[in-house]
Coordinates of C-alpha atoms in Angstrom, one line a residue:
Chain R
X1 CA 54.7 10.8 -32.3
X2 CA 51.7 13.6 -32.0
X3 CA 52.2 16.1 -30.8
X4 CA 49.5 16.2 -27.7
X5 CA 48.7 20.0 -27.7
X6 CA 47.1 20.1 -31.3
X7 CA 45.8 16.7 -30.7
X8 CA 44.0 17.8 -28.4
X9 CA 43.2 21.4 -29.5
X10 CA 41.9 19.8 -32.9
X11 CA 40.6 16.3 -32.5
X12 CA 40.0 15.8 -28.8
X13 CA 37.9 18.8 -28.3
X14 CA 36.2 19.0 -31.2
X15 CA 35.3 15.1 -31.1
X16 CA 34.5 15.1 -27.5
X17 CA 31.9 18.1 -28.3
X18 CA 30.4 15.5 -30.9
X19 CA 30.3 12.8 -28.5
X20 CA 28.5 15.4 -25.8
X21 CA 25.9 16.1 -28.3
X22 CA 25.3 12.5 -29.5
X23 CA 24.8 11.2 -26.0
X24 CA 22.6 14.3 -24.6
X25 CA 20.2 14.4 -27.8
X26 CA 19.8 10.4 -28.2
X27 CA 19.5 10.7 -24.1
X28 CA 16.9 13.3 -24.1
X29 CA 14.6 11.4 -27.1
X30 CA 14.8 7.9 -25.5
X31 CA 14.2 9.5 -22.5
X32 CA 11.0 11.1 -23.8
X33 CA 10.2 7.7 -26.1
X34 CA 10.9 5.2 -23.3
X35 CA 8.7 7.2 -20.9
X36 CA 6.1 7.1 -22.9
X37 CA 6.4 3.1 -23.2
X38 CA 7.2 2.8 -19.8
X39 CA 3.8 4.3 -18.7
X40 CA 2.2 2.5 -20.9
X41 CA 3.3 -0.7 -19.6
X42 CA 2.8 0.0 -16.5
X43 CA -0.7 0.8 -17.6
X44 CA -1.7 -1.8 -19.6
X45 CA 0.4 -4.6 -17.2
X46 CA -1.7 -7.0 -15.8
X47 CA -1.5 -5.7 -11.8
X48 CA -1.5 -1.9 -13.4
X49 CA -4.7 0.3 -13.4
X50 CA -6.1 -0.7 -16.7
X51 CA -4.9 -3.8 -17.6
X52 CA -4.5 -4.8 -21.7
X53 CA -3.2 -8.0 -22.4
X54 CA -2.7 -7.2 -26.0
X55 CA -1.1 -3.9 -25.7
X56 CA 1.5 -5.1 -22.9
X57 CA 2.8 -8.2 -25.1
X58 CA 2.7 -6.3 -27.7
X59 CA 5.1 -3.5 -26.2
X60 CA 6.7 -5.9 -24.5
X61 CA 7.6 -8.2 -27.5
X62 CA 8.9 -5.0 -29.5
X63 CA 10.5 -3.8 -26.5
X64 CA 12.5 -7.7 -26.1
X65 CA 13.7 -7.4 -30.2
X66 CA 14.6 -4.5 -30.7
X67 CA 17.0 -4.8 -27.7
X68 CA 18.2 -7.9 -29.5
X69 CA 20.3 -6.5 -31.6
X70 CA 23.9 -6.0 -31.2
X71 CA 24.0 -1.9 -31.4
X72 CA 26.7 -2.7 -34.3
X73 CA 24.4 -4.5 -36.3
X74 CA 21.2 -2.2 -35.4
X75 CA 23.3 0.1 -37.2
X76 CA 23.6 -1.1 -40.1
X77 CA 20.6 -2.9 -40.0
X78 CA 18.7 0.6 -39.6
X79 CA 20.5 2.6 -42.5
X80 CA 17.5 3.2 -44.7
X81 CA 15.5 4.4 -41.8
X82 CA 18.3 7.1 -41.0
X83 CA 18.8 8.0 -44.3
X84 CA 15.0 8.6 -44.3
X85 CA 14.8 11.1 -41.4
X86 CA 18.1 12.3 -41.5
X87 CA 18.9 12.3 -45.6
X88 CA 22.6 11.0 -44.5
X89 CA 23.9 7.5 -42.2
X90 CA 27.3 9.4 -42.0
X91 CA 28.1 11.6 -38.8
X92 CA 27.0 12.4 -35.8
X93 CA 23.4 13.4 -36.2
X94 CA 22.9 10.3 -38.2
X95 CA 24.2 8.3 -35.2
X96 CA 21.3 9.6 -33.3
X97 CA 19.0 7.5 -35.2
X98 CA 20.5 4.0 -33.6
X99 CA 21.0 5.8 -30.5
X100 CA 17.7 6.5 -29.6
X101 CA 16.3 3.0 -31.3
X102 CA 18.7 1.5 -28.4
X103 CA 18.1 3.5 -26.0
X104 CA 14.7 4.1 -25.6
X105 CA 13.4 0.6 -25.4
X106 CA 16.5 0.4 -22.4
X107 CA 15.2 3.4 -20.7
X108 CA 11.5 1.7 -20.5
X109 CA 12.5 -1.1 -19.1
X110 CA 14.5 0.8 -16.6
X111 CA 11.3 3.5 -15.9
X112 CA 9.3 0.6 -15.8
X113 CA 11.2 -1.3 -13.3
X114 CA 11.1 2.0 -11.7
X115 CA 7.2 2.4 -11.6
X116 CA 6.5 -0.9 -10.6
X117 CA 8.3 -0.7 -7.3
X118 CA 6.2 2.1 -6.2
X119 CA 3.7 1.2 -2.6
X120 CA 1.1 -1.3 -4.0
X121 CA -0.9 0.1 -0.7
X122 CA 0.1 3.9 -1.8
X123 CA -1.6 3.3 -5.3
X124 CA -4.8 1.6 -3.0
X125 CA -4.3 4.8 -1.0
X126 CA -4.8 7.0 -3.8
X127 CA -7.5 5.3 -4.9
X128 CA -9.6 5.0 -2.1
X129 CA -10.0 9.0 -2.3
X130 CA -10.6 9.2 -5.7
X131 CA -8.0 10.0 -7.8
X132 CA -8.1 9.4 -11.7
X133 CA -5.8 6.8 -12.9
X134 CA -4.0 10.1 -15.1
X135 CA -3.5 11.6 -11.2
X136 CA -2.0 8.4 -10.2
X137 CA 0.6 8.2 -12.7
X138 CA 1.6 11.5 -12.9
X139 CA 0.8 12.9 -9.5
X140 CA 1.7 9.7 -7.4
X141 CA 3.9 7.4 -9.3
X142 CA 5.9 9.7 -11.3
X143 CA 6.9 11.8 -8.2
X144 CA 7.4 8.6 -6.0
X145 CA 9.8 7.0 -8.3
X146 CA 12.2 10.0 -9.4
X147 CA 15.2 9.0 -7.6
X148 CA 14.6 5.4 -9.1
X149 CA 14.2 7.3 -12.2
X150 CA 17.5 9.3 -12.1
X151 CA 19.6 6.3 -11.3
X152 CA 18.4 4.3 -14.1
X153 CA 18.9 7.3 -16.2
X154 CA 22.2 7.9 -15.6
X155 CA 22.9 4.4 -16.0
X156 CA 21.8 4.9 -19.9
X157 CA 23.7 7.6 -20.3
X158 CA 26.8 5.9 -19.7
X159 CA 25.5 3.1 -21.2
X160 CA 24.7 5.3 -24.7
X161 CA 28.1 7.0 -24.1
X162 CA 29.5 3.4 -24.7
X163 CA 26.9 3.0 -28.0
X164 CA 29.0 6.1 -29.7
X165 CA 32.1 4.7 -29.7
X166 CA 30.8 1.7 -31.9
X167 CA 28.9 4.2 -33.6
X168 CA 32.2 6.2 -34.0
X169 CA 33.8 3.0 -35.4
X170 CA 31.1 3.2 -38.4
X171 CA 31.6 7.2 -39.2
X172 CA 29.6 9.1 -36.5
X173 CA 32.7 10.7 -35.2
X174 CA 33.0 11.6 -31.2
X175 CA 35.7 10.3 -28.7
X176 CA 35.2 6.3 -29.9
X177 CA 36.0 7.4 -33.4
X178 CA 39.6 9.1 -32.1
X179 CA 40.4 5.9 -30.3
X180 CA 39.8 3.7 -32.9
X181 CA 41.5 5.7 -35.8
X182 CA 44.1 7.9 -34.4
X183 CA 45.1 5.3 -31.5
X184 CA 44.2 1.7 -32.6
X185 CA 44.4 1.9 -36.1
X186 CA 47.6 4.4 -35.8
X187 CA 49.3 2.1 -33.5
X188 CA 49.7 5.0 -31.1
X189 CA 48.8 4.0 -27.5
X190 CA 49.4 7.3 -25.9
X191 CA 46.5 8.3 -28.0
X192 CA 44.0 5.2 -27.4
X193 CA 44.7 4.6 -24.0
X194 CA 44.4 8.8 -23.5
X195 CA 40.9 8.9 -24.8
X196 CA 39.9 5.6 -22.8
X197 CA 41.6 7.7 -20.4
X198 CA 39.2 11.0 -21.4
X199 CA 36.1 8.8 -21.4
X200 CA 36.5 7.4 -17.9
X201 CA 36.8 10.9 -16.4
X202 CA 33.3 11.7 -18.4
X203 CA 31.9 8.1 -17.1
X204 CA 33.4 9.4 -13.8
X205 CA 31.2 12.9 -13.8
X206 CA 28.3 11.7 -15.5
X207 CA 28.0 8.8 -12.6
X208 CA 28.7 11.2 -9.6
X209 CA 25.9 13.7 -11.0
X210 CA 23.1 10.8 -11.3
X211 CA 24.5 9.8 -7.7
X212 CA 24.5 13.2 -6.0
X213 CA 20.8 14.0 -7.6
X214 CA 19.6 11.0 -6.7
X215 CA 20.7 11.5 -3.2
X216 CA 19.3 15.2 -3.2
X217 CA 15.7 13.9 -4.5
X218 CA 15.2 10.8 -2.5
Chain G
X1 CA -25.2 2.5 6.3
X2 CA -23.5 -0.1 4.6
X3 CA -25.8 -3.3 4.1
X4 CA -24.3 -5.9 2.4
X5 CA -26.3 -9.4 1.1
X6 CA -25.4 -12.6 0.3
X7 CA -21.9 -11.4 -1.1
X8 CA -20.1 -13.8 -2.9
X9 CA -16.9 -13.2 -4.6
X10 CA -14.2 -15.9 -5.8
X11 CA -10.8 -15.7 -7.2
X12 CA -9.5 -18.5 -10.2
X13 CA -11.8 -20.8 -8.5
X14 CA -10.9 -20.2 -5.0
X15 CA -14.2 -18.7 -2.6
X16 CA -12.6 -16.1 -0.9
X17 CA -15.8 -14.7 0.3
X18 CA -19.1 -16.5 1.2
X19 CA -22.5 -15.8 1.9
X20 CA -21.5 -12.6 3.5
X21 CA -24.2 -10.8 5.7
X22 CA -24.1 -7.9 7.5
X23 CA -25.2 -4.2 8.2
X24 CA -23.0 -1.1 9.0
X25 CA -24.9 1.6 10.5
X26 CA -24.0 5.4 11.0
X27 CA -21.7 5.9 13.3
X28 CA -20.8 2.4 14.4
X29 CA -17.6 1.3 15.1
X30 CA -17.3 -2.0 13.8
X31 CA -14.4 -4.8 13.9
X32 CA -14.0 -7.2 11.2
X33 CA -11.4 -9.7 12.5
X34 CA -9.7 -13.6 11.5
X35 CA -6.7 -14.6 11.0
X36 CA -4.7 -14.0 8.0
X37 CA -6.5 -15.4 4.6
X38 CA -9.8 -15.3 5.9
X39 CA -11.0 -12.7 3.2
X40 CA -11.4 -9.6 5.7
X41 CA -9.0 -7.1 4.0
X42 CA -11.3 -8.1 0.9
X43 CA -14.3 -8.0 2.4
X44 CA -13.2 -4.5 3.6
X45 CA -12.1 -3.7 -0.1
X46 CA -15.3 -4.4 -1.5
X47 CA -17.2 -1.6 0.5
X48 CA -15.0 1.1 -1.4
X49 CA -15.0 -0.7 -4.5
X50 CA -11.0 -1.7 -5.1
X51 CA -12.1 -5.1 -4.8
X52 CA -14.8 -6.9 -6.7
X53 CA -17.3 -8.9 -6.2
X54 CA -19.0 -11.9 -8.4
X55 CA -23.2 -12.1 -6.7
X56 CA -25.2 -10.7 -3.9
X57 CA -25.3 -6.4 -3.0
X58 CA -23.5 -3.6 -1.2
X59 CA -25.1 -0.5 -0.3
X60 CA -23.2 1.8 0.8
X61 CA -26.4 4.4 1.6
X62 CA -27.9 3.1 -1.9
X63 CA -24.9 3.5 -3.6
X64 CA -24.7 0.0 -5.2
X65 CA -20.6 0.3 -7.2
X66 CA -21.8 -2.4 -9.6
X67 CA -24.4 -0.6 -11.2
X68 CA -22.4 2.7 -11.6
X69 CA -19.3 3.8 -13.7
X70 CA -15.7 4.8 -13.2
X71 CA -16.3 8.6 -12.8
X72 CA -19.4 8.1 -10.5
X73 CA -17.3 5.6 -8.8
X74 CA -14.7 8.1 -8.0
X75 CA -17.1 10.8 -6.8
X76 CA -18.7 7.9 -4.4
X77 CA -15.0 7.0 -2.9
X78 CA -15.1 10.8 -1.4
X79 CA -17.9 9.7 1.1
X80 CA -15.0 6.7 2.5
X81 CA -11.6 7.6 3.9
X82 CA -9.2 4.4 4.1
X83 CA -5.8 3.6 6.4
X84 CA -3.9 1.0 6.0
X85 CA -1.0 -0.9 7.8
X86 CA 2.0 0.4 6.3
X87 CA 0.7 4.3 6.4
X88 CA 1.0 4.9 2.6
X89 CA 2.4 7.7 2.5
X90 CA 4.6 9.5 -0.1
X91 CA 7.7 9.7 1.0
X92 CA 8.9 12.4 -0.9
X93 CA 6.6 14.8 0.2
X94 CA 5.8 16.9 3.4
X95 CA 3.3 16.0 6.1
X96 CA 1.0 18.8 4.8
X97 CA 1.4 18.0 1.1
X98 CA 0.5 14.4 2.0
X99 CA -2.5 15.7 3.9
X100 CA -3.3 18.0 0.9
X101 CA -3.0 15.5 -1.5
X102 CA -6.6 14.2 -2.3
X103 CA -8.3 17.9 -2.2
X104 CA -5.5 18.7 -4.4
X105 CA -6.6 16.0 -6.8
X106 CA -10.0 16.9 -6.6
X107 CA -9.6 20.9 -7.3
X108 CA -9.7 22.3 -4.2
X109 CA -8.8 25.9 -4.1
X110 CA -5.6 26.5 -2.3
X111 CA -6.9 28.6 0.5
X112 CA -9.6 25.6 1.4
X113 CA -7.2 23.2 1.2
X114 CA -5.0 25.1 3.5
X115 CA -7.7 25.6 6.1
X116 CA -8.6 22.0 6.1
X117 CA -5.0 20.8 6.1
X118 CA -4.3 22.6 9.5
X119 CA -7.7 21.6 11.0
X120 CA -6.8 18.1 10.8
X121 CA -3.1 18.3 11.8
X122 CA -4.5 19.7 14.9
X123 CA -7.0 16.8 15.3
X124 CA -4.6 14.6 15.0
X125 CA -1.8 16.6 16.9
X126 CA 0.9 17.0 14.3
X127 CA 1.1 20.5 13.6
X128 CA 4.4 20.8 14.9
X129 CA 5.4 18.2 12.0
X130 CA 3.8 20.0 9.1
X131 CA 7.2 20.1 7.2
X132 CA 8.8 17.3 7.7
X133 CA 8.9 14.0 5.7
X134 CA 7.5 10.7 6.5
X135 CA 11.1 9.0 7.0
X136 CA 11.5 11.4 10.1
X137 CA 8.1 10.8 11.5
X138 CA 7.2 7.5 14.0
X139 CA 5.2 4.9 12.4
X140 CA 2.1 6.2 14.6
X141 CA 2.9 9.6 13.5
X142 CA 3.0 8.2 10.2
X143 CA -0.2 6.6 10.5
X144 CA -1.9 10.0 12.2
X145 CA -0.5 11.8 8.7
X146 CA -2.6 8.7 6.9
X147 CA -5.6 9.5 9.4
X148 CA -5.4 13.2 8.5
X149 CA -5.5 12.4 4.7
X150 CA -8.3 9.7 4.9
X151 CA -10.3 12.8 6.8
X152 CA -9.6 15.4 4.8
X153 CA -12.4 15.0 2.0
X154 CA -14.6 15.0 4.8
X155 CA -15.7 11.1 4.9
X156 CA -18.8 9.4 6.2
X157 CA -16.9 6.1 6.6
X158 CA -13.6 5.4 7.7
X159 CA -11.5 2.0 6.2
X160 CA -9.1 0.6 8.9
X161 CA -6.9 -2.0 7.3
X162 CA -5.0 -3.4 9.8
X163 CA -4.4 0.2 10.8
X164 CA -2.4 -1.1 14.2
X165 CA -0.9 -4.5 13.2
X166 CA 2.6 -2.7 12.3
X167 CA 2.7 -0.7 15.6
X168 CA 3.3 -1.2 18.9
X169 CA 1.0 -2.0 22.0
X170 CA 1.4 1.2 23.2
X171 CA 1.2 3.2 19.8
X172 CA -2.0 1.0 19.2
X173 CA -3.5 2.3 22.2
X174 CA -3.2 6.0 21.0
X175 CA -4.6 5.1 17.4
X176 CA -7.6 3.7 18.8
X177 CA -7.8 6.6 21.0
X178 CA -7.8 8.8 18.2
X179 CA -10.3 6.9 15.8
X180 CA -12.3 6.9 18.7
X181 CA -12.7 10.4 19.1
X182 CA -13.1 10.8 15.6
X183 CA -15.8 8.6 15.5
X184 CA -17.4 10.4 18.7
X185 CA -16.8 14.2 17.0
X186 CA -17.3 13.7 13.5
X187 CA -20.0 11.1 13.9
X188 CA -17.9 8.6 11.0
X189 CA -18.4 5.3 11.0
X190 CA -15.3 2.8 11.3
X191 CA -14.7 -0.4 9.9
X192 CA -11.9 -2.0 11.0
X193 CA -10.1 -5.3 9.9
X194 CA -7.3 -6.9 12.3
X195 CA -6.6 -10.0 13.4
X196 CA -5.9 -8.0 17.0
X197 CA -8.4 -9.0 19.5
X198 CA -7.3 -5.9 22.2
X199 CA -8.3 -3.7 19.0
X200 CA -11.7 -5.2 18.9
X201 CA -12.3 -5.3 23.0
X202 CA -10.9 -1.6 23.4
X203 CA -13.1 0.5 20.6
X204 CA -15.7 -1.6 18.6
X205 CA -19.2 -1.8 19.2
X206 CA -19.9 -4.9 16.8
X207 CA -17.7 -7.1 15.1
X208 CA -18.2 -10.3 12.9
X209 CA -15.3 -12.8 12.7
X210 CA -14.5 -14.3 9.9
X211 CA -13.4 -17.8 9.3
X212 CA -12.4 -19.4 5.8
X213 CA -14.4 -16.4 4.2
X214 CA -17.3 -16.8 5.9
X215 CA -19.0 -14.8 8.7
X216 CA -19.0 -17.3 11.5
X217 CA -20.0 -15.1 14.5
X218 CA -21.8 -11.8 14.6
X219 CA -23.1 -9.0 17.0
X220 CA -22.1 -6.8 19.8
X221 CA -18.6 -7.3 20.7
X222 CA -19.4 -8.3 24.8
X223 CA -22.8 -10.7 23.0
X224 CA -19.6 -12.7 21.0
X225 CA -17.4 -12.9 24.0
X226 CA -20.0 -13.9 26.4
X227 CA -21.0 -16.5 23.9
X228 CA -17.6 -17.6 23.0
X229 CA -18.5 -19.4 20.0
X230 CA -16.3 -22.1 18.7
X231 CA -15.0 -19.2 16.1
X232 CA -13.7 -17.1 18.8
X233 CA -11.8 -19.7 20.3
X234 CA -10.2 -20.9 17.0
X235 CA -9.1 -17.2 16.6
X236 CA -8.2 -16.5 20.4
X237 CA -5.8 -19.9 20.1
X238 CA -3.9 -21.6 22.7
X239 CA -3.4 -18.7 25.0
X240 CA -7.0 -19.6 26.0
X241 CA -6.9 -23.0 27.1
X242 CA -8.0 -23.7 30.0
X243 CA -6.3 -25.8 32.5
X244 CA -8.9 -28.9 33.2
X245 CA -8.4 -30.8 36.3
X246 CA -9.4 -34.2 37.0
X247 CA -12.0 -35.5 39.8
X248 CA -14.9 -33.8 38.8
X249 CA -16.4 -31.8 36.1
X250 CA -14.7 -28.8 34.8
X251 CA -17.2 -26.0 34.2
X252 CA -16.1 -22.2 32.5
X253 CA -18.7 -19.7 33.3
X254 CA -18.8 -16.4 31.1
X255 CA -20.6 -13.2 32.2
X256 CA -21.2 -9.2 31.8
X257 CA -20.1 -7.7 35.6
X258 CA -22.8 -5.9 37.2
X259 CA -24.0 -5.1 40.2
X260 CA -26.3 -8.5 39.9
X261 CA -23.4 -10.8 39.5
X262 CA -20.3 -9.3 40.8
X263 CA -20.3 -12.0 43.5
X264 CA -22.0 -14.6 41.7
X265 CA -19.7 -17.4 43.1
X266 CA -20.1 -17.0 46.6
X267 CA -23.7 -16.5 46.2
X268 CA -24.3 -20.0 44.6
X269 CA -21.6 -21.9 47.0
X270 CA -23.9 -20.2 50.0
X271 CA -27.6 -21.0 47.8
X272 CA -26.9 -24.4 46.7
X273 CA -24.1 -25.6 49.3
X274 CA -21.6 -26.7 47.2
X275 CA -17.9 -26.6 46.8
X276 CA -16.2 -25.8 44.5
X277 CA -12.3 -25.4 43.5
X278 CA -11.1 -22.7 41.2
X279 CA -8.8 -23.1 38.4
X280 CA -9.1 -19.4 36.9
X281 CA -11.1 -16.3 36.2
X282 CA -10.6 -13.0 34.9
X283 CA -12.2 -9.8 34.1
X284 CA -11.9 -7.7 31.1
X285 CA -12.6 -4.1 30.1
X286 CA -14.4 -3.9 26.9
X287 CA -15.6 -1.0 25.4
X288 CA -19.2 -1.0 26.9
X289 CA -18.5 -3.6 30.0
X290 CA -16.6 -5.5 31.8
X291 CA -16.4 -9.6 31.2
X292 CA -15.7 -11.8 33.5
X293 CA -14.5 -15.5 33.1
X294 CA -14.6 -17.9 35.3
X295 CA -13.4 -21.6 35.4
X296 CA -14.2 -24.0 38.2
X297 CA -14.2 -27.4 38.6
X298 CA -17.0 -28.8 40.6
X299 CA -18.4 -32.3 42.2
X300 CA -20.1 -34.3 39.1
X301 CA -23.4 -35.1 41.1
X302 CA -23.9 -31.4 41.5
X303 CA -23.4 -30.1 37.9
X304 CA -27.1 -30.0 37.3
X305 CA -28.3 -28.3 39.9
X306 CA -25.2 -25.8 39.6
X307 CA -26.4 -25.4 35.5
X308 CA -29.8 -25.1 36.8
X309 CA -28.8 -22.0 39.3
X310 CA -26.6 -20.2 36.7
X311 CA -28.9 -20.5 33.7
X312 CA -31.5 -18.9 36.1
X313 CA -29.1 -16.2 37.2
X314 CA -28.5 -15.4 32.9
X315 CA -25.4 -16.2 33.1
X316 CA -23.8 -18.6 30.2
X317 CA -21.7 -21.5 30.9
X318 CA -20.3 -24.7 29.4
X319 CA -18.5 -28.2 30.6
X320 CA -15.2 -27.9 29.5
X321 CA -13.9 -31.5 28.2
X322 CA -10.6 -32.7 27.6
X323 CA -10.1 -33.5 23.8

């Protein structure tokens, strides 16, 4: 048996740090990536303001492989790549490489979804006065859909907080890592089934945030 | 004034518009109304350039949108507020930053925009709900808010699309109200779409009606119902059929009340000596006049001399047949 105070003192904490910093920085990228791509499919759809064939299927096709791959093979798969920006495919920085490849094709699609729902008539609306497509998005559009937004976001951070713990089971450390090595691998349930225990709390807060913002903004 | 020749437009082979033909002028109130499909909410898109069109010209005073680019394009869509059915609104924002929103996109300075913002709460008699949200206004107030926004960049023209279809009969009645005194204060023109008839009798001057994309009627709204072309009655649907008796000819007369023909049926039973029995008549405010309708059902030897009397008096008539 452990004993539970230094676990947790020196692996839980520590870990669950790692696992806090994984899922916020590989959040906040694909958050900025998938934007980006969201907008721009939105855009270049064929209902949108400037409509591009080309651009949405390309976009779109990219968008449909890279979320493909199982995130245990993207892993792997990706190694040079991380080694390239990061110089190591070991730890937790190195896991944010995957991460954000996963995650910010995910977090388009969900923006997207997001921006499509907004008034058809509203966008009309704007339009009949004047505004520049620029103004539409980020004036009208953006604005309209930020509780969508929110929800959707906080549905890929818990869904990345799942993506560490198989990046955990291939060195990146955090949380998964501790259940897999310490608990499974150690047969020692109290240990697993305590950090599956750990993680639902954090799936727990992370879910009532998103809700209670989303009910603040809309 | 918004002329518009021989416009055509069609969509992956389907004519959606035909042959269209008509002229807006300054100030007019005009109704554009069919039933659902017949290409009026395009028509009406057209004018403010969110729709397209394939031949043919609109002018709206000159301004041709096909031979101009995006930017000017934009500039051009100050001149024409637009409404719509479901208010447009964003919900997320205030009454006033609604209001605010297109002289915020076009660089207004704040102290402007505030002015203006106020002005036009008061026109439209919302002050009181300058905070709140849309969700917590009425869909008329909601559509007052869209009013106020349409106005605020100080429009020539005014776009109703189906403005009043999501509101009730009552709610309707204050819309119109309002776009009438618009019209009448701020000298804009409105062109509104609706497949409402009451919309058309209570506030437009002219309408055209529009069947299968095509203009099938046009001209002073109490000119189309005195006529009652065949257009009219397609759109006006059963609620206007008349009941036709037998043993005799069933005859509907249709014409403008006035001080000449208010008691046009006893004068012709008293001039000509005939009887007659009725089966129905009605009058009807319009904007500019009152309509009468008249249905009567008459001996057959006597119908010509009867058409003879009531062609002389101007009045319009027809033999109603059963078919």
């Amino acid at each position: 048996m452990t004993d539970i105070s230094s676990l947790i003192y020196q692996i839980v904490i520590p870990e669950f740090s790692r696992t806090l910093f994984m899922v916020f920085s590989a959040t906040a990228i694909s958050a900025a990536i998938g934007f980006l791509l969201a907008i721009l499919l939105t855009v270049s759809h064929k209902d949108g303001l400037r409509p591009n064939r080309y651009l949405y299927h390309a976009l779109d096709t990219t968008i449909n492989i890279v979320r493909s791959f199982p995130f245990i093979i993207l892993i792997v798969a990706i190694i040079p790549l991380t080694r390239a920006i990061v110089g190591t495919s070991i730890g937790e920085k190195a896991a944010i490489v995957p991460l954000t490849i996963a995650g910010a094709p995910f977090i388009a699609r969900l923006v997207e979804g997001s921006l499509r729902e907004v008034d058809k008539e509203l966008i009309q609306a704007a339009k009949s006065f004047g505004a520049s497509n620029f103004q539409i998005i980020f004036r009208i559009m953006i604005p309209e859909a930020v509780p969508s937004i929110i929800s959707g976001i906080t549905l890929a951070i818990v869904a990345i907080l799942g993506c560490t713990a198989m990046a955990g089971a291939v060195g990146a450390g955090g949380l998964g890592a501790v259940a897999i090595t310490y608990g499974y691998a150690n047969f020692d349930n109290t240990v697993m089934y305590g950090t599956v225990f750990f993680l639902i709390i954090l799936v727990q807060v992370i879910q009532s945030a998103g809700n209670y913002l989303y009910k603040v903004l809309k | 004034m918004i002329e518009i020749h021989n416009l055509q437009k069609s969509y992956n082979g389907v004519t959606i518009l035909k042959d269209i033909n008509l002229t807006i002028q300054d100030g007019e109130i005009y109704g554009l109304v069919g039933r659902s499909g017949a290409g009026k909410s395009t028509l009406l898109r057209c004018i403010n350039g969110l729709e397209s069109y394939d031949s043919g010209s609109l002018k709206v005073d000159r301004f041709d949108i096909k031979q101009h680019n995006e930017n000017e394009i934009r500039h051009f869509r100050k001149n024409i507020g637009m409404i719509f059915q479901h208010f447009s609104l964003m919900e997320r924002k205030t009454v006033y930053q609604n209001v605010a929103l297109p002289m915020k996109c076009w660089g207004y300075s704040r102290t402007d925009t505030d002015k203006r913002v106020r002005e036009l709460l008061k026109v439209v008699e919302l002050e009181e709900k300058i905070n709140d949200k849309p969700r917590m206004l009425s869909g008329g107030q909601k559509q007052r808010v869209a009013i106020a926004r349409a106005l605020s960049l100080n429009p020539k023209i005014l776009l109703c699309d189906e403005a009043t279809s999501a509101l009730d009969p009552k709610t309707t009645q204050s819309i119109l109200a309002l776009l009438e005194k618009i019209n009448k204060t701020f000298h804009i023109a409105v062109v509104i779409v609706t497949h409402q008839m009451s919309v058309v009798r209570k506030i437009c001057h002219k309408v055209s009606i529009l069947e299968n994309g095509k203009i099938s009627a046009s001209g002073t709204v109490s000119k189309v119902f005195l006529e009652q072309p065949q257009s009219l009655k397609n759109l006006l649907g059963e609620e206007e059929d008349e009941l036709i008796l037998g043993g005799g000819k069933t005859i509907k007369i249709t014409y403008a009340e006035s001080g000449d023909n208010n008691r046009i049926l006893s004068d012709m039973a008293r001039e000509l000596n005939v009887g007659f029995s009725l089966s129905g008549a009605k009058l009807e405010r319009y904007r500019d006049a009152v309509l009468g309708a008249i249905v009567l059902t008459v001996d057959d030897e006597r119908i010509a001399d009867i058409g003879q009397y009531l062609t002389e008096r101007g009045v319009s008539w027809e033999v109603l047949s059963n078919d």
